[in-house]
Coordinates of C-alpha atoms and ligand atoms in Angstrom, one line a residue:
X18 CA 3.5 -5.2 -0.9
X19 CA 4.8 -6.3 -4.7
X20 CA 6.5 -9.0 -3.9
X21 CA 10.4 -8.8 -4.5
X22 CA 10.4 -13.0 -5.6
X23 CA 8.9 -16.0 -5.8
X24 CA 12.7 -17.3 -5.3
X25 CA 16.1 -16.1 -5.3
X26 CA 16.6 -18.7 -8.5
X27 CA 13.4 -17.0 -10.6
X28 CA 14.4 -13.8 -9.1
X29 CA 17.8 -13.9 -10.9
X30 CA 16.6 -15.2 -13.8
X31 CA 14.1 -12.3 -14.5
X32 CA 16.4 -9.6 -13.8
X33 CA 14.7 -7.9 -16.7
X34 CA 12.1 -8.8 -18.3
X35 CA 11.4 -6.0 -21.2
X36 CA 15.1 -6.5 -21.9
X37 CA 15.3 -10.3 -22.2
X38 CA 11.8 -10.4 -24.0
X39 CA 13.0 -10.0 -28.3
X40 CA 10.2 -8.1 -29.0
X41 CA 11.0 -6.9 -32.0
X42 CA 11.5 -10.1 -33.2
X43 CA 8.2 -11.2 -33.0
X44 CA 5.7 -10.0 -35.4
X45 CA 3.3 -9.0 -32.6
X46 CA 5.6 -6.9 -31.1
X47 CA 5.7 -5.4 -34.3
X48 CA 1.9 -4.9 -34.5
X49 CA 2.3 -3.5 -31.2
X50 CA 4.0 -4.3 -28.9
X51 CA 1.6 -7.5 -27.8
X52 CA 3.2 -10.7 -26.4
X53 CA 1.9 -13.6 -27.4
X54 CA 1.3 -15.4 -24.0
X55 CA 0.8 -19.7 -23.8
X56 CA 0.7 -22.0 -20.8
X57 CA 3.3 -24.5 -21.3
X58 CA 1.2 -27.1 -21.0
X59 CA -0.3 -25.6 -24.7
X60 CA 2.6 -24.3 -26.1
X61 CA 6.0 -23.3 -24.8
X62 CA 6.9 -20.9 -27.8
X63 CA 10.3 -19.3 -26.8
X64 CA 8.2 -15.9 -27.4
X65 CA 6.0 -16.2 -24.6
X66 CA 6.0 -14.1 -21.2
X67 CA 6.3 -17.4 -19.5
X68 CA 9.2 -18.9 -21.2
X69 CA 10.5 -15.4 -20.3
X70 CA 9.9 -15.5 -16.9
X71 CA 11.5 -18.5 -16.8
X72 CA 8.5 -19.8 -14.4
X73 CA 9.3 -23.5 -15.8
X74 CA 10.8 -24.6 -11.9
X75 CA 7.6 -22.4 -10.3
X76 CA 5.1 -24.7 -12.8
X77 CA 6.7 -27.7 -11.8
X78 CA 5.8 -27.1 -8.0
X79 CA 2.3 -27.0 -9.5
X80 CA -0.5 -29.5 -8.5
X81 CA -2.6 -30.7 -12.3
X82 CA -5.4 -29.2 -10.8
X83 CA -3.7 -26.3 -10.0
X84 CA -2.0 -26.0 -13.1
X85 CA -5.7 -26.3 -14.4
X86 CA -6.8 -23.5 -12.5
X87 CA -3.9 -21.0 -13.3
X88 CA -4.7 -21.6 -16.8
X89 CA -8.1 -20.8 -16.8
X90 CA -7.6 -17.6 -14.3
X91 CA -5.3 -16.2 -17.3
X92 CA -7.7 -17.5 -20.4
X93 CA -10.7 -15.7 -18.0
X94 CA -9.3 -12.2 -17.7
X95 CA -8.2 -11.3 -21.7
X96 CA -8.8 -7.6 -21.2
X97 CA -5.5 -5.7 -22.5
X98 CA -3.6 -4.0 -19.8
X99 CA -0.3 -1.9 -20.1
X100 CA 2.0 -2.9 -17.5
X101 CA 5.4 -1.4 -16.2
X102 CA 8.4 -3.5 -15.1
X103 CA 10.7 -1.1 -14.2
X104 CA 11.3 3.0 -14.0
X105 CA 13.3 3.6 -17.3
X106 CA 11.7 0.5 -19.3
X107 CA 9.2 0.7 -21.9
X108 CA 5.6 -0.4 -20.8
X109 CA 4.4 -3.8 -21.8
X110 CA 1.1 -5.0 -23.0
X111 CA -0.1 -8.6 -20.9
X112 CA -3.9 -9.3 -20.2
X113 CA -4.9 -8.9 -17.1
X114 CA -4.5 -12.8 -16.3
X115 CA -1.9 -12.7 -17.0
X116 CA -0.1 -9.9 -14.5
X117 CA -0.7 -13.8 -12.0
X118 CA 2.5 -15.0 -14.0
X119 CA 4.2 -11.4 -12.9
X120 CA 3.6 -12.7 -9.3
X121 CA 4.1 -16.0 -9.8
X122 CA 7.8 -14.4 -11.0
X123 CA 8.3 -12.1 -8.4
X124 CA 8.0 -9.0 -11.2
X125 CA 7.3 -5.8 -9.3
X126 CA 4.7 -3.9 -11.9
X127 CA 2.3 -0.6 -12.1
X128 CA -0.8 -0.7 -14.1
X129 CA -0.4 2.4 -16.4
X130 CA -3.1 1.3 -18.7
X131 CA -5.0 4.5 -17.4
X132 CA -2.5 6.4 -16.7
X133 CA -2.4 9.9 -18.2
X134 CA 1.2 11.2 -18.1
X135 CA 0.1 15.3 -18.3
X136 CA -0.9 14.8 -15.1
X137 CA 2.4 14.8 -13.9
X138 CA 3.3 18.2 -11.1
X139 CA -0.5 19.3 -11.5
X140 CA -0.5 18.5 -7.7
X141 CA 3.3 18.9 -6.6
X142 CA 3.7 21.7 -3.6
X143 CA 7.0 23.0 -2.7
X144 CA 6.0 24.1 0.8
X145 CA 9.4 22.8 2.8
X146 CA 9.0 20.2 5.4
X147 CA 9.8 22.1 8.8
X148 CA 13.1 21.2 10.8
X149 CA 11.6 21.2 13.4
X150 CA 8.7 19.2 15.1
X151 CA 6.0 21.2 16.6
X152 CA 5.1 18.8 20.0
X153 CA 6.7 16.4 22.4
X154 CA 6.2 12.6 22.9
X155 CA 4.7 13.6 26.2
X156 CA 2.0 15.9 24.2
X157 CA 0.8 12.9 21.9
X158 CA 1.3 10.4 24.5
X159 CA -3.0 10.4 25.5
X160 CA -3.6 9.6 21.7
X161 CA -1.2 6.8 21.8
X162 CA -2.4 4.9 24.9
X163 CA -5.7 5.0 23.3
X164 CA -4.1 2.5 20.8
X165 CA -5.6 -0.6 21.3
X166 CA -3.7 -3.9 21.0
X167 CA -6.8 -5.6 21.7
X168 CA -8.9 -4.0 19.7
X169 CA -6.1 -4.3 16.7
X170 CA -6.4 -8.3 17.4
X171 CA -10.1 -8.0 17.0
X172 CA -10.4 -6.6 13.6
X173 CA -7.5 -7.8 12.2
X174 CA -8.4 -11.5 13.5
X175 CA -11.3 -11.3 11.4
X176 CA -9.6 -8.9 8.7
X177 CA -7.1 -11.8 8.0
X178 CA -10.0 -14.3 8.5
X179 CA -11.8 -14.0 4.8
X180 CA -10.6 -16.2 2.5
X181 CA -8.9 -14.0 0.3
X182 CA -8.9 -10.1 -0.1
X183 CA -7.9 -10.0 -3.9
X184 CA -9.4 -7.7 -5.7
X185 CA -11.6 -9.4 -8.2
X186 CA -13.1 -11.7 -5.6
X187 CA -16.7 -12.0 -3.7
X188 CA -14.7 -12.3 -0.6
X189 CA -12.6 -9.0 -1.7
X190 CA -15.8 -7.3 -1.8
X191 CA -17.0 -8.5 1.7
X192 CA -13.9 -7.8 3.6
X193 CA -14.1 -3.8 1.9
X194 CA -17.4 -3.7 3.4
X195 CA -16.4 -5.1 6.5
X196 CA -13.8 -2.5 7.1
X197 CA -15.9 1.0 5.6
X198 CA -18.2 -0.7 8.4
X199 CA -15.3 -0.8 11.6
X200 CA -14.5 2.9 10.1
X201 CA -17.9 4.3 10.0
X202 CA -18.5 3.1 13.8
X203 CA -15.4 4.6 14.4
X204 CA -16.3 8.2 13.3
X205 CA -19.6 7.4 14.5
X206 CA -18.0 7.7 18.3
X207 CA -16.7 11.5 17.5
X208 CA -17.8 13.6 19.7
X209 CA -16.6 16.9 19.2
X210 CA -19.2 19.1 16.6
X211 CA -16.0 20.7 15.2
X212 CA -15.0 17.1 13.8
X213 CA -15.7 16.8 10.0
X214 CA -15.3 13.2 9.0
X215 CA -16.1 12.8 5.6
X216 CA -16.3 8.9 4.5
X217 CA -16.4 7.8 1.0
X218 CA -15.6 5.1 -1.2
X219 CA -13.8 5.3 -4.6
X220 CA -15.8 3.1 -6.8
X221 CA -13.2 1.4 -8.9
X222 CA -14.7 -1.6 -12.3
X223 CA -13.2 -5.0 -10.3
X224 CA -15.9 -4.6 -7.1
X225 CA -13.5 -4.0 -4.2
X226 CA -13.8 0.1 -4.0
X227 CA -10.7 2.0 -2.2
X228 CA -12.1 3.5 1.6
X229 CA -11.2 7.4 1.7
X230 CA -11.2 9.2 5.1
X231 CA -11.2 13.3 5.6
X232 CA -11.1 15.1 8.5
X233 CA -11.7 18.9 7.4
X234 CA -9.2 21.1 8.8
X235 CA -10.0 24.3 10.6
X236 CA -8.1 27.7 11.5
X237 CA -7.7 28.1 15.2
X238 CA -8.0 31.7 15.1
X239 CA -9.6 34.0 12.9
X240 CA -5.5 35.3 11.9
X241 CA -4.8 31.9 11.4
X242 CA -4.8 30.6 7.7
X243 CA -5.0 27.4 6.4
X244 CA -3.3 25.5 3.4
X245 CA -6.0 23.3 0.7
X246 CA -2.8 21.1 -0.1
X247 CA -3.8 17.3 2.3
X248 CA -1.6 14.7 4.1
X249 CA -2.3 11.6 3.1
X250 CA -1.6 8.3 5.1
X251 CA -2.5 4.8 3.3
X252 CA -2.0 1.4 3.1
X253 CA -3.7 -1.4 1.0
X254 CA -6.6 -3.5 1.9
X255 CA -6.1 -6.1 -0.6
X256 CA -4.3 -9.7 -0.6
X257 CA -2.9 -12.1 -2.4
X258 CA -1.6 -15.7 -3.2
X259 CA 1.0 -16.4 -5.6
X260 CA -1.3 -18.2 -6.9
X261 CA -4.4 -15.6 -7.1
X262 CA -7.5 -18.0 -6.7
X263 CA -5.8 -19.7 -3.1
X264 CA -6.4 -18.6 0.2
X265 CA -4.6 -15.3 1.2
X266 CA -5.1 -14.1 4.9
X267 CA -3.0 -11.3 3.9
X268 CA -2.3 -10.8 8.0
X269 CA 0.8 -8.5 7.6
X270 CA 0.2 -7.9 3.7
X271 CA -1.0 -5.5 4.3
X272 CA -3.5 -6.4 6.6
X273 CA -1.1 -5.0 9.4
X274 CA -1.0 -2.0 7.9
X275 CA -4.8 -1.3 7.4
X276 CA -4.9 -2.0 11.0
X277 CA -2.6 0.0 12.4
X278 CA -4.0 2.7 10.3
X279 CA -7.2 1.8 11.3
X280 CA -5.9 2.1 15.3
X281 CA -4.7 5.6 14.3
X282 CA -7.9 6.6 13.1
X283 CA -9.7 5.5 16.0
X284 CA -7.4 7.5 17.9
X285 CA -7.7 10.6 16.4
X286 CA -10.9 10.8 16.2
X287 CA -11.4 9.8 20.1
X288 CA -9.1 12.8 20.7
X289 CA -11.1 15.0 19.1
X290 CA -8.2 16.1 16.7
X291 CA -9.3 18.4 13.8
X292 CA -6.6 19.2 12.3
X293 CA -5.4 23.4 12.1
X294 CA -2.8 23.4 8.9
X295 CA -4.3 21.5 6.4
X296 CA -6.5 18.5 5.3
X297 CA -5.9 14.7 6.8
X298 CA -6.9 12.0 4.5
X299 CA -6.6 8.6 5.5
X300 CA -6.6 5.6 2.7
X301 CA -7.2 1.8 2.8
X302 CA -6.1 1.1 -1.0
X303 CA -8.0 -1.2 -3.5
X304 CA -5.9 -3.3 -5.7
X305 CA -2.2 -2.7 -4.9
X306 CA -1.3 -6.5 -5.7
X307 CA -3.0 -5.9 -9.2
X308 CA -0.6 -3.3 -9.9
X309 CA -1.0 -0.3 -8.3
X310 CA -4.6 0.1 -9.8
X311 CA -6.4 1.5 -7.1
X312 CA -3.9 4.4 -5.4
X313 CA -3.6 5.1 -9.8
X314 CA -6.9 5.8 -9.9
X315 CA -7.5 7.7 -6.9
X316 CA -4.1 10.2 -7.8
X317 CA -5.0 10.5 -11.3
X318 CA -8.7 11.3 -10.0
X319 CA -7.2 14.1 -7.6
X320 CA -4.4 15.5 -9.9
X321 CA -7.1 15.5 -12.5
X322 CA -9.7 17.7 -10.1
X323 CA -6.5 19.6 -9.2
X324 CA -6.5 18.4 -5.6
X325 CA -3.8 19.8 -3.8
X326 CA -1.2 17.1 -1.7
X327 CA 1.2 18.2 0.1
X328 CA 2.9 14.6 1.4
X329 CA 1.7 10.9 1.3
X330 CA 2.9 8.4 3.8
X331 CA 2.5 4.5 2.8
X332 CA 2.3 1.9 5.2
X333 CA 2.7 -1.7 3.9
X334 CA 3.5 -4.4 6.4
X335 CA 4.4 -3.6 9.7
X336 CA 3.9 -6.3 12.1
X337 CA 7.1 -8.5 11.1
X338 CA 10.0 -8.5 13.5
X339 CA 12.0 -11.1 12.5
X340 CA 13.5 -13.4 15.3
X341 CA 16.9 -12.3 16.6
X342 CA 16.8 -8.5 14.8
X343 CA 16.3 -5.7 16.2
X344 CA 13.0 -3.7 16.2
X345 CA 13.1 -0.8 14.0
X346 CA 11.1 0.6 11.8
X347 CA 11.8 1.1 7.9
X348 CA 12.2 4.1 6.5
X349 CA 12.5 3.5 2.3
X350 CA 15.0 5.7 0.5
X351 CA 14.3 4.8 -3.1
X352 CA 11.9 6.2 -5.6
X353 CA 10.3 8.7 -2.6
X354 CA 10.9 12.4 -2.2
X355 CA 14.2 12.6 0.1
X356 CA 13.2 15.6 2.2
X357 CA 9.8 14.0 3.8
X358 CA 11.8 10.9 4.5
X359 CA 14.1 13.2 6.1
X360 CA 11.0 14.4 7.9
X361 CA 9.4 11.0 8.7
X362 CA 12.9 9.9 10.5
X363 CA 12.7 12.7 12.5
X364 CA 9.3 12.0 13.9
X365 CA 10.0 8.5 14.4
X366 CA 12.7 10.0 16.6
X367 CA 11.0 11.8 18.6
X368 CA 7.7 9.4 18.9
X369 CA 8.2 6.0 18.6
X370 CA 10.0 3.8 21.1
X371 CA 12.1 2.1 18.7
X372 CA 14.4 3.3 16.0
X373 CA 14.5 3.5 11.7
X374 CA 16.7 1.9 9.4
X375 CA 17.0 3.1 6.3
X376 CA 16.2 0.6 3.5
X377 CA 15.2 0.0 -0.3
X378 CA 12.7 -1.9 -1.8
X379 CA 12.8 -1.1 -5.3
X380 CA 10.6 0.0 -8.6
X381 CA 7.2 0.0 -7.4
X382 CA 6.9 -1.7 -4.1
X383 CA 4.1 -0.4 -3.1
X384 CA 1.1 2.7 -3.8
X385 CA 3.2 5.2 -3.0
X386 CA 4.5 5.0 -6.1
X387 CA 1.3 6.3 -7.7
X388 CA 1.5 9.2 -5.8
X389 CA 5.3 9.9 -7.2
X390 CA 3.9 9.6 -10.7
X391 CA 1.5 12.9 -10.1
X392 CA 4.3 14.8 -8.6
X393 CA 3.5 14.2 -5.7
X394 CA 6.0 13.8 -2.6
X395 CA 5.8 10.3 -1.0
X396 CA 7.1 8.3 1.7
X397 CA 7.2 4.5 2.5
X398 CA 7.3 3.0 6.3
X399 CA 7.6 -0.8 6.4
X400 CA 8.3 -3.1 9.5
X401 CA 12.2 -3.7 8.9
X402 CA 14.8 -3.7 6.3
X403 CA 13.3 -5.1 3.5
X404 CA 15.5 -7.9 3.5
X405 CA 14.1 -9.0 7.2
X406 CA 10.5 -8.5 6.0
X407 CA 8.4 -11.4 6.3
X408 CA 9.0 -14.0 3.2
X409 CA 5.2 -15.1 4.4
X410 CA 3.1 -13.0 2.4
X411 CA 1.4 -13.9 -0.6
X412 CA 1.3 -17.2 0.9
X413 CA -1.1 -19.0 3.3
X414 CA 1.0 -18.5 6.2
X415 CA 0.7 -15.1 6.4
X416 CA -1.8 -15.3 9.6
X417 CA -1.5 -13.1 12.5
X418 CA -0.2 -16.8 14.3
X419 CA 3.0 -16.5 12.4
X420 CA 6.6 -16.2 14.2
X421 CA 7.3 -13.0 14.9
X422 CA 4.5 -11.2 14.0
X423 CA 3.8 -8.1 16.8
X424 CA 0.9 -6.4 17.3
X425 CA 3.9 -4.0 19.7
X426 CA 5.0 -3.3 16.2
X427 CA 2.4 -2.2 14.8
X428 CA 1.4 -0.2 17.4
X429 CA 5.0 1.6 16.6
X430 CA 3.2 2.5 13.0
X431 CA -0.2 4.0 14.9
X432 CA 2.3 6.2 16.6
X433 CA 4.1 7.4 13.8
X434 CA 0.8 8.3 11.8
X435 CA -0.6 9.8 14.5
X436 CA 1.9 12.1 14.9
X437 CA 2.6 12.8 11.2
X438 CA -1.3 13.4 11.6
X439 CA -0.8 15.7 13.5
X440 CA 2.5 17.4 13.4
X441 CA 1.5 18.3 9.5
X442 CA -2.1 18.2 9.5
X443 CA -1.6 21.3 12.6
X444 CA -2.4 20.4 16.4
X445 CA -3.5 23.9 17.3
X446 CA -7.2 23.2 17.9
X447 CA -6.4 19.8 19.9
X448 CA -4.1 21.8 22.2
X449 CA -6.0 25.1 22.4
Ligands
NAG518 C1 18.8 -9.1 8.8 O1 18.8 -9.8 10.0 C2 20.0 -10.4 10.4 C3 19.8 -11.3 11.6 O2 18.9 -12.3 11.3 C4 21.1 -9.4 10.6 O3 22.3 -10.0 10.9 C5 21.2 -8.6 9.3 O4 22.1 -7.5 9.5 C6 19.9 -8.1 8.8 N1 20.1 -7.5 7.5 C7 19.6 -6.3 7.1 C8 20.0 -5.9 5.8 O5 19.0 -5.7 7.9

């Protein structure tokens, strides 16, 4: 998850960016819309994205050393990269150290530095969402008690357990190998020949690759046809600290959601599910804290190849319940395509054992997002409002240890992927 803000203060403060930056006052905006960018500790030039971000109270908190550190994270990453701060605002050129101070400031952004615009609708479907769902609870209930709360302890216990999971580090790298090696045992266990698991990685330049997952549909009859357009279900792999180079367990950021998607997977596959309507793809995204990179890649890859999608579901953070709410699941309303959130309330409905609430999180809260840029239609689940979410994340005390943090919970977000799994990716074969 892009963090909503570092605090309600700095949050206020930076309402908008773009708009509060006088960029065509300074002559490098002129040249090009650069901003000149100084620590304060250098230079506090009323021009620069700090002074804008009005990060002076967030610096202050800073230890020397860490100040130190932050500095030389930003002078060590000068590569040019075209960030957006909102839907209708012009993009902005920072480096990429400097999209740290974005954090830092609570500034939800998307990387667009690659982005090719063209590729807009090359994937979009218009096949409507049915009105009705195919299969009981009581059908998917076997796949569901093969859910493993255990097992979800396990990996996530050692998920959370690297150092960090930021992109650009070693440790990054390690924890994306650990988990393409818990999915390949996974598959491994498959033991129906008519299961087509295809496992790759999506190499992306910063060394932590995104994990793709497909399991090849087939017609159940020889009448029966089948559509080329996927379902895709995804959350992020990556973590973060406000400050990038600390410690970031990352437990329900979105460590919670990899699992639970993980748990899914493991499920389907014991089940023997292959699906009878169209393609399933499951994704563990690269790089969501760094701005959307990796999810950008992957749909600019597939609208590119002309990939079909019919509907993306994101899952990012679904383990918080916060003490004294109620359990529910969140459904998010903005910047998604209205009729599969429709859809995905239904199946919550009708599978899991507690309710939705709708909610909003905002420009670019997550890789879904990327997915809306192609065209494509997208949905976002998260584990409550987003005002109850955890306030944790991005922060050392996002651990699996943490106050109401439920591994029930995100067992609830198995469920519903499961059953989105297989409601739209076509159950025919698993119930022949
Ligand atoms: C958040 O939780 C509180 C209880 O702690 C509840 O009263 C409130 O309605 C919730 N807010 C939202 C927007 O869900």
């Amino acid at each position: 998850m892009v963090r909503f803000a570092f605090a309600a203060a700095v949050a206020a403060a930076v309402a908008s960016v773009s708009t509060a930056l006088p960029l065509a006052d300074t002559p490098a905006a002129a040249a090009g819309g650069q901003l000149a960018f100084s620590l304060p500790s250098s230079d506090s030039s009323a021009s620069s994205l700090v002074a804008h971000l009005d990060l002076a109270d967030s610096f202050a908190t800073l230890k020397p050393c860490q100040r130190k550190k932050l500095e030389q994270w930003v002078a060590g990453l000068p590569e040019q990269r075209l960030v957006k701060l909102g839907e209708d605002e012009a993009p902005i050129w920072i480096t990429e150290g400097e999209k740290a101070l974005l954090t830092m400031a609570g500034r939800r952004f998307v990387d667009v530095t690659d982005e090719d615009e063209q590729l807009t609708v090359a994937v979009a479907e218009s096949e409507p969402f049915p009105n009705k769902l195919t299969y009981k609870k009581a059908d998917l209930q076997p796949l569901f008690d093969h859910v493993s709360l255990g097992k979800m302890r396990k990996f996530l216990t050692l998920f959370s357990g690297f150092r960090t999971r930021h992109y650009r580090s070693d440790t990054g790298k390690q924890s994306q190998h650990f988990l393409l090696g818990q999915i390949k045992q996974i598959a491994a266990k498959s033991k129906n020949p008519d299961q087509k698991i295809k496992i790759r990685e999506f190499k992306h330049s910063w060394g932590q690759n995104s994990i793709i997952v497909e399991i090849a549909p087939k017609a159940a009859s020889a009448e029966a046809t089948v559509s080329d357009a996927m379902f895709i279900v995804s959350a992020h792999q990556d973590s973060t600290n406000l400050l990038p180079f600390l410690a970031a367990p990352g437990a329900d950021d979105d460590g919670s959601g990899s699992t639970s998607l993980l748990a899914a997977f493991a499920s389907l596959v014991h089940s023997g599910f292959v699906p009878s309507a169209r393609p399933v793809t499951l994704a563990w995204w690269s790089a969501e804290e760094g701005g959307l990179l990796g999810s950008k890649e992957v749909a600019q890859d597939y609208a590119k190849r002309g990939v079909k999608i019919h509907a993306m579901q994101q899952i990012d953070m679904s383990a918080y319940v916060k003490p004294g709410t109620e359990e529910a699941i969140g459904v998010i309303e903005d910047f998604v395509d209205p009729e599969l959130t429709q859809y995905i309330k239904r199946v919550v409905e009708n599978y899991a054992d507690i309710p939705w609430v709708a909610t909003k999180c905002g420009y670019a809260c997550s890789d879904h997002a990327s997915f809306s840029a192609i065209g494509a239609r997208s949905s976002f689940t998260i584990e409550s409002t987003f005002e109850n979410s955890s306030k944790d994340i991005h922060s050392t005390r996002d651990t699996i240890n943490a106050e109401g943090f439920s591994f029930d919970h995100m067992k609830e977000f198995s469920k519903v992927a499961i059953a989105m799994a297989v409601e739209l990716g076509g159950g025919e074969n698993l119930f022949a």
